[in-house]
């Protein structure tokens, strides 16, 4: 389900994606909080640019989002689930009932509603 119509080379990964310690969950709470923020923002931005709504864990874990071949690193399945869980906790996603698919809100439902409402008003449809 992780499909989009743009090529991966059009997405510019942030510098932390090339920093090897980014691929290991950090033990210091303050560092983990920053790492979590960076991964959640990256997931949301990547999905927005690639126009991906649903992440299929089995598929996405092997894509560039969670790995960097240049430095030979990738997130473990456990850490992928952790960071997606944090994304959901902060209101930027939702788990499917199987917990193997995550709906990523690159705009929160309220934001989509506001955009749609504004569009309807502009078009004088409502």
PDB file of C-alpha atoms in Angstrom:
ATOM      1  CA  UNK A   1       0.000   0.000   0.000  1.00  0.00           C
ATOM      2  CA  UNK A   2       2.983   2.290   0.135  1.00  0.00           C
ATOM      3  CA  UNK A   3       2.545   3.602  -3.340  1.00  0.00           C
ATOM      4  CA  UNK A   4       3.062   6.999  -4.827  1.00  0.00           C
ATOM      5  CA  UNK A   5       3.572   8.400  -8.263  1.00  0.00           C
ATOM      6  CA  UNK A   6       6.714  10.436  -7.644  1.00  0.00           C
ATOM      7  CA  UNK A   7      10.171   8.960  -7.891  1.00  0.00           C
ATOM      8  CA  UNK A   8      12.297   8.611  -4.741  1.00  0.00           C
ATOM      9  CA  UNK A   9      14.992  10.914  -6.086  1.00  0.00           C
ATOM     10  CA  UNK A  10      12.567  13.861  -5.861  1.00  0.00           C
ATOM     11  CA  UNK A  11      12.412  13.543  -2.079  1.00  0.00           C
ATOM     12  CA  UNK A  12      15.293  15.213  -0.258  1.00  0.00           C
ATOM     13  CA  UNK A  13      16.018  13.334   2.958  1.00  0.00           C
ATOM     14  CA  UNK A  14      17.055  15.443   5.947  1.00  0.00           C
ATOM     15  CA  UNK A  15      20.656  15.202   7.236  1.00  0.00           C
ATOM     16  CA  UNK A  16      19.749  12.941  10.172  1.00  0.00           C
ATOM     17  CA  UNK A  17      18.757  10.213   7.660  1.00  0.00           C
ATOM     18  CA  UNK A  18      22.488   9.850   6.879  1.00  0.00           C
ATOM     19  CA  UNK A  19      23.587   9.792  10.528  1.00  0.00           C
ATOM     20  CA  UNK A  20      24.149   6.156  11.635  1.00  0.00           C
ATOM     21  CA  UNK A  21      22.946   6.616  15.254  1.00  0.00           C
ATOM     22  CA  UNK A  22      19.549   7.681  13.876  1.00  0.00           C
ATOM     23  CA  UNK A  23      18.886   4.028  13.090  1.00  0.00           C
ATOM     24  CA  UNK A  24      19.253   2.869  16.698  1.00  0.00           C
ATOM     25  CA  UNK A  25      16.690   3.931  19.265  1.00  0.00           C
ATOM     26  CA  UNK A  26      18.506   6.182  21.691  1.00  0.00           C
ATOM     27  CA  UNK A  27      18.557   5.350  25.430  1.00  0.00           C
ATOM     28  CA  UNK A  28      18.746   8.923  26.792  1.00  0.00           C
ATOM     29  CA  UNK A  29      15.161  10.271  27.122  1.00  0.00           C
ATOM     30  CA  UNK A  30      15.950  13.746  25.762  1.00  0.00           C
ATOM     31  CA  UNK A  31      17.803  12.302  22.773  1.00  0.00           C
ATOM     32  CA  UNK A  32      15.030   9.782  22.145  1.00  0.00           C
ATOM     33  CA  UNK A  33      12.436  12.585  22.227  1.00  0.00           C
ATOM     34  CA  UNK A  34      14.370  14.516  19.547  1.00  0.00           C
ATOM     35  CA  UNK A  35      14.946  11.339  17.522  1.00  0.00           C
ATOM     36  CA  UNK A  36      11.237  10.527  17.706  1.00  0.00           C
ATOM     37  CA  UNK A  37      10.308  14.028  16.545  1.00  0.00           C
ATOM     38  CA  UNK A  38      12.718  13.771  13.611  1.00  0.00           C
ATOM     39  CA  UNK A  39      11.429  10.341  12.517  1.00  0.00           C
ATOM     40  CA  UNK A  40       7.764  11.345  12.883  1.00  0.00           C
ATOM     41  CA  UNK A  41       8.312  14.534  10.881  1.00  0.00           C
ATOM     42  CA  UNK A  42      10.224  12.583   8.231  1.00  0.00           C
ATOM     43  CA  UNK A  43       7.487   9.946   7.927  1.00  0.00           C
ATOM     44  CA  UNK A  44       4.804  12.604   7.581  1.00  0.00           C
ATOM     45  CA  UNK A  45       6.811  14.674   5.056  1.00  0.00           C
ATOM     46  CA  UNK A  46       7.800  11.620   3.015  1.00  0.00           C
ATOM     47  CA  UNK A  47       4.195  10.467   2.801  1.00  0.00           C
ATOM     48  CA  UNK A  48       3.008  13.967   1.861  1.00  0.00           C
ATOM     49  CA  UNK A  49       5.574  14.378  -0.915  1.00  0.00           C
ATOM     50  CA  UNK A  50       5.043  10.833  -2.194  1.00  0.00           C
ATOM     51  CA  UNK A  51       1.266  11.171  -1.788  1.00  0.00           C
ATOM     52  CA  UNK A  52       1.133   8.047   0.364  1.00  0.00           C
ATOM     53  CA  UNK A  53      -1.708   7.628   2.823  1.00  0.00           C
ATOM     54  CA  UNK A  54      -1.254   4.026   3.996  1.00  0.00           C
ATOM     55  CA  UNK A  55       2.043   2.467   5.010  1.00  0.00           C
ATOM     56  CA  UNK A  56       2.189  -1.312   4.761  1.00  0.00           C
ATOM     57  CA  UNK A  57       4.817  -2.317   7.319  1.00  0.00           C
ATOM     58  CA  UNK A  58       5.890  -5.410   5.374  1.00  0.00           C
ATOM     59  CA  UNK A  59       6.601  -3.309   2.273  1.00  0.00           C
ATOM     60  CA  UNK A  60       7.772   0.056   3.582  1.00  0.00           C
ATOM     61  CA  UNK A  61      10.444  -1.414   5.864  1.00  0.00           C
ATOM     62  CA  UNK A  62      12.499  -2.218   2.756  1.00  0.00           C
ATOM     63  CA  UNK A  63      12.084   1.180   1.096  1.00  0.00           C
ATOM     64  CA  UNK A  64      14.327   4.241   1.382  1.00  0.00           C
ATOM     65  CA  UNK A  65      12.212   5.827   4.111  1.00  0.00           C
ATOM     66  CA  UNK A  66      13.565   3.465   6.762  1.00  0.00           C
ATOM     67  CA  UNK A  67      16.938   2.551   5.266  1.00  0.00           C
ATOM     68  CA  UNK A  68      20.000   4.263   3.904  1.00  0.00           C
ATOM     69  CA  UNK A  69      22.091   2.050   1.645  1.00  0.00           C
ATOM     70  CA  UNK A  70      24.917   4.624   1.441  1.00  0.00           C
ATOM     71  CA  UNK A  71      25.697   4.134   5.134  1.00  0.00           C
ATOM     72  CA  UNK A  72      24.473   0.545   5.322  1.00  0.00           C
ATOM     73  CA  UNK A  73      21.810   1.209   7.952  1.00  0.00           C
ATOM     74  CA  UNK A  74      18.096   0.505   8.354  1.00  0.00           C
ATOM     75  CA  UNK A  75      15.614   0.728  11.181  1.00  0.00           C
ATOM     76  CA  UNK A  76      14.677  -2.548  12.816  1.00  0.00           C
ATOM     77  CA  UNK A  77      11.078  -3.730  12.517  1.00  0.00           C
ATOM     78  CA  UNK A  78      10.671  -3.063  16.241  1.00  0.00           C
ATOM     79  CA  UNK A  79      11.863   0.547  15.865  1.00  0.00           C
ATOM     80  CA  UNK A  80       9.682   1.136  12.803  1.00  0.00           C
ATOM     81  CA  UNK A  81       6.683   0.057  14.858  1.00  0.00           C
ATOM     82  CA  UNK A  82       7.844   2.254  17.747  1.00  0.00           C
ATOM     83  CA  UNK A  83       8.181   5.407  15.613  1.00  0.00           C
ATOM     84  CA  UNK A  84       4.888   4.760  13.822  1.00  0.00           C
ATOM     85  CA  UNK A  85       3.284   4.252  17.233  1.00  0.00           C
ATOM     86  CA  UNK A  86       4.662   7.618  18.309  1.00  0.00           C
ATOM     87  CA  UNK A  87       3.304   9.173  15.111  1.00  0.00           C
ATOM     88  CA  UNK A  88      -0.125   7.785  15.996  1.00  0.00           C
ATOM     89  CA  UNK A  89       0.237   8.978  19.608  1.00  0.00           C
ATOM     90  CA  UNK A  90       0.881  12.541  18.508  1.00  0.00           C
ATOM     91  CA  UNK A  91      -2.237  12.505  16.303  1.00  0.00           C
ATOM     92  CA  UNK A  92      -0.530  12.241  12.920  1.00  0.00           C
ATOM     93  CA  UNK A  93      -1.650   8.723  12.100  1.00  0.00           C
ATOM     94  CA  UNK A  94      -3.914   5.832  12.903  1.00  0.00           C
ATOM     95  CA  UNK A  95      -3.345   2.087  13.056  1.00  0.00           C
ATOM     96  CA  UNK A  96      -5.428  -0.336  11.031  1.00  0.00           C
ATOM     97  CA  UNK A  97      -6.892  -3.089  13.206  1.00  0.00           C
ATOM     98  CA  UNK A  98      -4.092  -5.477  12.157  1.00  0.00           C
ATOM     99  CA  UNK A  99      -1.351  -3.056  13.334  1.00  0.00           C
ATOM    100  CA  UNK A 100       0.513  -3.892  10.128  1.00  0.00           C
ATOM    101  CA  UNK A 101      -0.827  -0.867   8.252  1.00  0.00           C
ATOM    102  CA  UNK A 102      -0.658   2.736   9.366  1.00  0.00           C
ATOM    103  CA  UNK A 103      -2.736   5.566   7.954  1.00  0.00           C
ATOM    104  CA  UNK A 104      -0.503   8.641   7.931  1.00  0.00           C
ATOM    105  CA  UNK A 105      -2.174  12.018   8.189  1.00  0.00           C
ATOM    106  CA  UNK A 106       0.025  14.406   6.292  1.00  0.00           C
ATOM    107  CA  UNK A 107      -2.836  16.696   7.099  1.00  0.00           C
ATOM    108  CA  UNK A 108      -4.941  15.976  10.135  1.00  0.00           C
ATOM    109  CA  UNK A 109      -8.651  15.279   9.520  1.00  0.00           C
ATOM    110  CA  UNK A 110      -9.551  18.726  10.863  1.00  0.00           C
ATOM    111  CA  UNK A 111      -7.137  20.367   8.392  1.00  0.00           C
ATOM    112  CA  UNK A 112      -8.649  18.386   5.488  1.00  0.00           C
ATOM    113  CA  UNK A 113     -12.111  19.455   6.621  1.00  0.00           C
ATOM    114  CA  UNK A 114     -11.073  23.106   6.729  1.00  0.00           C
ATOM    115  CA  UNK A 115      -9.512  22.864   3.266  1.00  0.00           C
ATOM    116  CA  UNK A 116     -12.581  21.205   1.788  1.00  0.00           C
ATOM    117  CA  UNK A 117     -14.891  23.727   3.447  1.00  0.00           C
ATOM    118  CA  UNK A 118     -12.785  26.621   2.097  1.00  0.00           C
ATOM    119  CA  UNK A 119     -12.816  25.111  -1.390  1.00  0.00           C
ATOM    120  CA  UNK A 120     -16.609  24.715  -1.299  1.00  0.00           C
ATOM    121  CA  UNK A 121     -16.995  28.327  -0.175  1.00  0.00           C
ATOM    122  CA  UNK A 122     -14.653  29.581  -2.917  1.00  0.00           C
ATOM    123  CA  UNK A 123     -16.559  27.644  -5.546  1.00  0.00           C
ATOM    124  CA  UNK A 124     -19.900  28.852  -4.107  1.00  0.00           C
ATOM    125  CA  UNK A 125     -21.122  25.275  -3.850  1.00  0.00           C
ATOM    126  CA  UNK A 126     -22.442  25.486  -0.320  1.00  0.00           C
TER     127      UNK A 126
END
